[in-house]
Coordinates of C-alpha atoms in Angstrom, one line a residue:
Chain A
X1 CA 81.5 30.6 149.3
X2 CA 78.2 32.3 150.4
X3 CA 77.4 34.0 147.2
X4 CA 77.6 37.0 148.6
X5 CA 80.5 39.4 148.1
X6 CA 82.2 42.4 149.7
X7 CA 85.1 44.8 148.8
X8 CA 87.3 45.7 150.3
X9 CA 87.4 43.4 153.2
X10 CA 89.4 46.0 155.7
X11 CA 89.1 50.2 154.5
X12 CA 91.0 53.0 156.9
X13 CA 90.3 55.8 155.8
X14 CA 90.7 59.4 157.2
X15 CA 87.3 61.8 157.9
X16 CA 88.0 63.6 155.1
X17 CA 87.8 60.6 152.6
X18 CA 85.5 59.6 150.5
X19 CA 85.0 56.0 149.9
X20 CA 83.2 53.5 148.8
X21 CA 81.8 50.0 150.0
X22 CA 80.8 47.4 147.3
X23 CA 78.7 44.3 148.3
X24 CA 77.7 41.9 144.9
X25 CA 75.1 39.1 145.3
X26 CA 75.3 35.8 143.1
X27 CA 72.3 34.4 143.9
X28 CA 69.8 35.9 141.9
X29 CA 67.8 37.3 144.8
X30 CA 66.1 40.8 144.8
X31 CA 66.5 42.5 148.1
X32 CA 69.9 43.6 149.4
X33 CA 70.8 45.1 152.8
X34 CA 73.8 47.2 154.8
X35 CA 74.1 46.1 158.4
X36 CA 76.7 48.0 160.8
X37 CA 78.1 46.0 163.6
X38 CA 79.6 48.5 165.9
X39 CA 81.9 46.9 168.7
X40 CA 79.8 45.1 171.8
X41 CA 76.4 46.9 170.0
X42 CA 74.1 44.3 168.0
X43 CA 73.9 44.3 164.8
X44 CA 71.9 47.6 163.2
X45 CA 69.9 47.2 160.1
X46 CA 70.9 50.3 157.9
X47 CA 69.3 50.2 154.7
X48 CA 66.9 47.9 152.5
X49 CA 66.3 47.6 148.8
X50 CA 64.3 45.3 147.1
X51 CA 63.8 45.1 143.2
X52 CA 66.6 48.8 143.5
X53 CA 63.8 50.5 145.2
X54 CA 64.8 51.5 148.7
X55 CA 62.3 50.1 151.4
X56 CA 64.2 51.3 154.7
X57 CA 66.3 53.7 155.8
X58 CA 67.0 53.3 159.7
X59 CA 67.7 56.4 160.5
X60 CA 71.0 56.3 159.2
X61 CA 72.9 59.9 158.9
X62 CA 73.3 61.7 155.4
X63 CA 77.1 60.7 155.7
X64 CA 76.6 57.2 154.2
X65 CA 74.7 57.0 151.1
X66 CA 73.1 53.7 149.3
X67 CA 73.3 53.1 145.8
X68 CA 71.7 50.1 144.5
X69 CA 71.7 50.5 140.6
X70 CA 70.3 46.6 139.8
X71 CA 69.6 43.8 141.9
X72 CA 73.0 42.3 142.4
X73 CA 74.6 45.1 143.3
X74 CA 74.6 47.4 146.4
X75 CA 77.1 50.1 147.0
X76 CA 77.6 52.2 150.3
X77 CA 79.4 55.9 149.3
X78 CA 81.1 57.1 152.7
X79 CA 81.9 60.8 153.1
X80 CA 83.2 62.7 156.2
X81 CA 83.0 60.1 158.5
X82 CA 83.5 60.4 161.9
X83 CA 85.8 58.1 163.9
X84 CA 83.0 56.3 165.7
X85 CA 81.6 55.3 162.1
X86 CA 84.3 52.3 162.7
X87 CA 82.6 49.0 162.5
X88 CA 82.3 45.9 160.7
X89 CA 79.6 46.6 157.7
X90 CA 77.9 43.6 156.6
X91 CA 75.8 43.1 153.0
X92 CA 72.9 40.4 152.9
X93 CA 70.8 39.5 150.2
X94 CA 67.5 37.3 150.0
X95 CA 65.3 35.9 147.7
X96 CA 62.6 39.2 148.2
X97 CA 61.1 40.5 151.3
X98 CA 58.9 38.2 152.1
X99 CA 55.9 40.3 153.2
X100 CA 53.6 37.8 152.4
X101 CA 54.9 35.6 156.2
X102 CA 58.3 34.8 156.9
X103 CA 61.1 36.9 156.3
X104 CA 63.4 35.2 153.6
X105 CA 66.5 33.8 154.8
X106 CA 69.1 36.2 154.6
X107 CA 72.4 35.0 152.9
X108 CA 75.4 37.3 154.5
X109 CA 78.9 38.4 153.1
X110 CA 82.1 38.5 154.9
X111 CA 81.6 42.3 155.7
X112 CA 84.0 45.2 155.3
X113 CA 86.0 46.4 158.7
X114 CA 85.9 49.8 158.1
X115 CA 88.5 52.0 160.5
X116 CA 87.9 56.1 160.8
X117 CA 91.2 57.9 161.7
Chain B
X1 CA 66.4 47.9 177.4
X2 CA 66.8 46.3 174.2
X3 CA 63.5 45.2 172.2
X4 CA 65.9 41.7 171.9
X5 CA 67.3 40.3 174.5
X6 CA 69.2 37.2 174.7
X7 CA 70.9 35.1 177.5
X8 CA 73.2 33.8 178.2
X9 CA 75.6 36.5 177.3
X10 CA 78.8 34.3 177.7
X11 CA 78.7 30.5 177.9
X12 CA 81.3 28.1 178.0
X13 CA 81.0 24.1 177.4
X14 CA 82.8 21.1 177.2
X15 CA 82.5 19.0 174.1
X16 CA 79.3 16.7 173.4
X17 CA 77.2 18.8 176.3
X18 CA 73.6 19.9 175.7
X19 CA 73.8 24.0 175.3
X20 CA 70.7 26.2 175.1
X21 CA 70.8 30.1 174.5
X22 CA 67.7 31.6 174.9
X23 CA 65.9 34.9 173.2
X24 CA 63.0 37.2 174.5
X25 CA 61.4 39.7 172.5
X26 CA 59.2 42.4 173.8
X27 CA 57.5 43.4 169.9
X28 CA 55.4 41.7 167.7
X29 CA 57.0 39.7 165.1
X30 CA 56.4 38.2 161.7
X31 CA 60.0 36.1 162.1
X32 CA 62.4 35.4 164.6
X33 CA 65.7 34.4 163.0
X34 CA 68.8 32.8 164.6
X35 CA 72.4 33.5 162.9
X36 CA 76.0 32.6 163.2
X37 CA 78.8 34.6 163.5
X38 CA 82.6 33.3 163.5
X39 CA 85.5 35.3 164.3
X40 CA 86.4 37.2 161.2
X41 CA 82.7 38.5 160.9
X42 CA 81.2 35.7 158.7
X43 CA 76.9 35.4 159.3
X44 CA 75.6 32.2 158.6
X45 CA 71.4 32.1 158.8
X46 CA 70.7 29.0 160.9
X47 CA 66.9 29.2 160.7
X48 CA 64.3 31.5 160.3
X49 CA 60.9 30.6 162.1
X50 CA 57.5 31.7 162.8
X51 CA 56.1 29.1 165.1
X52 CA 56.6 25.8 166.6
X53 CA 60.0 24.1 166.1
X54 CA 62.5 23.7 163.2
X55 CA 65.8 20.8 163.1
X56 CA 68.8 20.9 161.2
X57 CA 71.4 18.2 162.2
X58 CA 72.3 19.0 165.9
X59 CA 70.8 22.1 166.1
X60 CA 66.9 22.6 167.0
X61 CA 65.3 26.2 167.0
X62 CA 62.2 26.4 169.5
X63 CA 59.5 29.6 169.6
X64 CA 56.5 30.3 171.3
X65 CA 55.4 33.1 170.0
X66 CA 52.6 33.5 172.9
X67 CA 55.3 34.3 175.6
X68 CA 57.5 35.8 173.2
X69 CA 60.6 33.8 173.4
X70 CA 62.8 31.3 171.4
X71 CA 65.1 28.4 172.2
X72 CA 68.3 27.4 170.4
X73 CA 69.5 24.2 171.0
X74 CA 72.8 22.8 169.9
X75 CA 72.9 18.8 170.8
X76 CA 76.7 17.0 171.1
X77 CA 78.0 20.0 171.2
X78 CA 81.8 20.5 169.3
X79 CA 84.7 23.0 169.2
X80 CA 83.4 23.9 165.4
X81 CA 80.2 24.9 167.3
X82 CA 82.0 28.3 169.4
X83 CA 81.0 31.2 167.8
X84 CA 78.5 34.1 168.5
X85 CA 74.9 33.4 168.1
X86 CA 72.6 36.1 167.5
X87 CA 68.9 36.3 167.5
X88 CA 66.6 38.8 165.3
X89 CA 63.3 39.7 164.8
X90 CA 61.8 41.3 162.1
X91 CA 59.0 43.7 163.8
X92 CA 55.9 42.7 162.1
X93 CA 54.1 44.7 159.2
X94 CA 57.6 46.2 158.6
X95 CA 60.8 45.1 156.9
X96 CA 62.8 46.3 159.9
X97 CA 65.2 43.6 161.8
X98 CA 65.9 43.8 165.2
X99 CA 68.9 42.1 166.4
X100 CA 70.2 40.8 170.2
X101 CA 73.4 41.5 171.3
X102 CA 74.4 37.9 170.8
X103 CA 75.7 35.1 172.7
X104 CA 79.4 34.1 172.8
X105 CA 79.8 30.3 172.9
X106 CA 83.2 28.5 173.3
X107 CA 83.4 24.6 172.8
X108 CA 86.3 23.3 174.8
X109 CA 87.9 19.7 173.9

């Protein structure tokens, strides 16, 4: 048990869907992240929120939207995907951010495999 | 090129050998992290470093930050250990993670 949960753990859905990704964090830790692991691509930090407040945004396209309305919780609302949004989307959470040094260790979920028809 | 890079790409190993993947990084860090992954998509953190040289039971995480490259180390190595290893670094004065494309390791018996 990591501590660190996602729902649903395997989501088709069709472009014209609109869906949602829930990742909930048992820890008591302040920052929450979405990661997309895309098929022989690393791993691509999507979004960051620490204390709700959102601290990165990598780029990511308007189509996925973070919600993050306390510190346990971190949602990721899906609309109008397209099919090579298909990928394994991972939720971490750690203690803060850790600006003041080291980067806090990162506790991960089991991730949601997410398939775009 | 990729700001992470990691090598091997592919190893394989029989049980109880000495197994090192190594990561470069071409940006400066605040943290280099190294991370499990098992089939099914689980991450595991294994350490998180800055300098110098961390142990947890057979494993040993290595970086010298001055050429920009870290070590992992797995001693005795076992079937339990095959998985995909994947370095990280978080790009310093920024909360922004950069991952390598990971190493695939396979234990055999």
């Amino acid at each position: 048990e990591t501590g660190v949960t996602q729902t649903p753990r395997h989501l088709v859905m069709g472009m014209t869907n609109k869906k949602s990704l829930k990742c909930e964090q048992h820890l008591g830790h302040n920052a929450m992240y979405w990661y997309k692991q895309s098929a022989k691509k690393p791993l691509e930090l999507m979004f960051v929120y620490n204390f709700k407040e959102q601290t990165e945004n990598n780029s990511v396209p308007s189509r996925f939207s973070p919600e993050c309305p306390n510190s346990s919780h971190l949602f990721l609302h899906l609309h109008t995907l397209q099919p090579e949004d298909s990928a394994l989307y991972l939720c971490a959470s750690s203690q803060d951010l850790g600006r003041g040094g080291l980067y806090n260790e990162q506790f991960f979920g089991p991730g949601t495999r997410l398939t775009v028809l | 090129k990729n700001e992470v890079e990691q090598s091997p790409q592919n190893l394989t190993a029989q049980e109880g050998e000495f197994i090192t993947i190594n990561c470069s990084y071409s940006v400066g860090i605040s943290a280099l992290h190294w991370l499990q992954q098992h089939p099914g998509g689980g991450i595991v953190s294994l350490f998180m470093l800055s300098s110098g040289k961390k142990k947890h039971g057979r494993l040993i995480a290595t970086i010298n930050i001055q050429e920009k490259h870290s070590s992992l180390h797995i001693t005795a190595s076992h079937p339990r250990d095959s998985a995909v290893y994947i370095c990280a670094v978080r790009i310093y004065n920024t909360d922004k993670l950069i991952f390598g494309t990971g190493t695939r390791l396979q234990v055999f018996p």
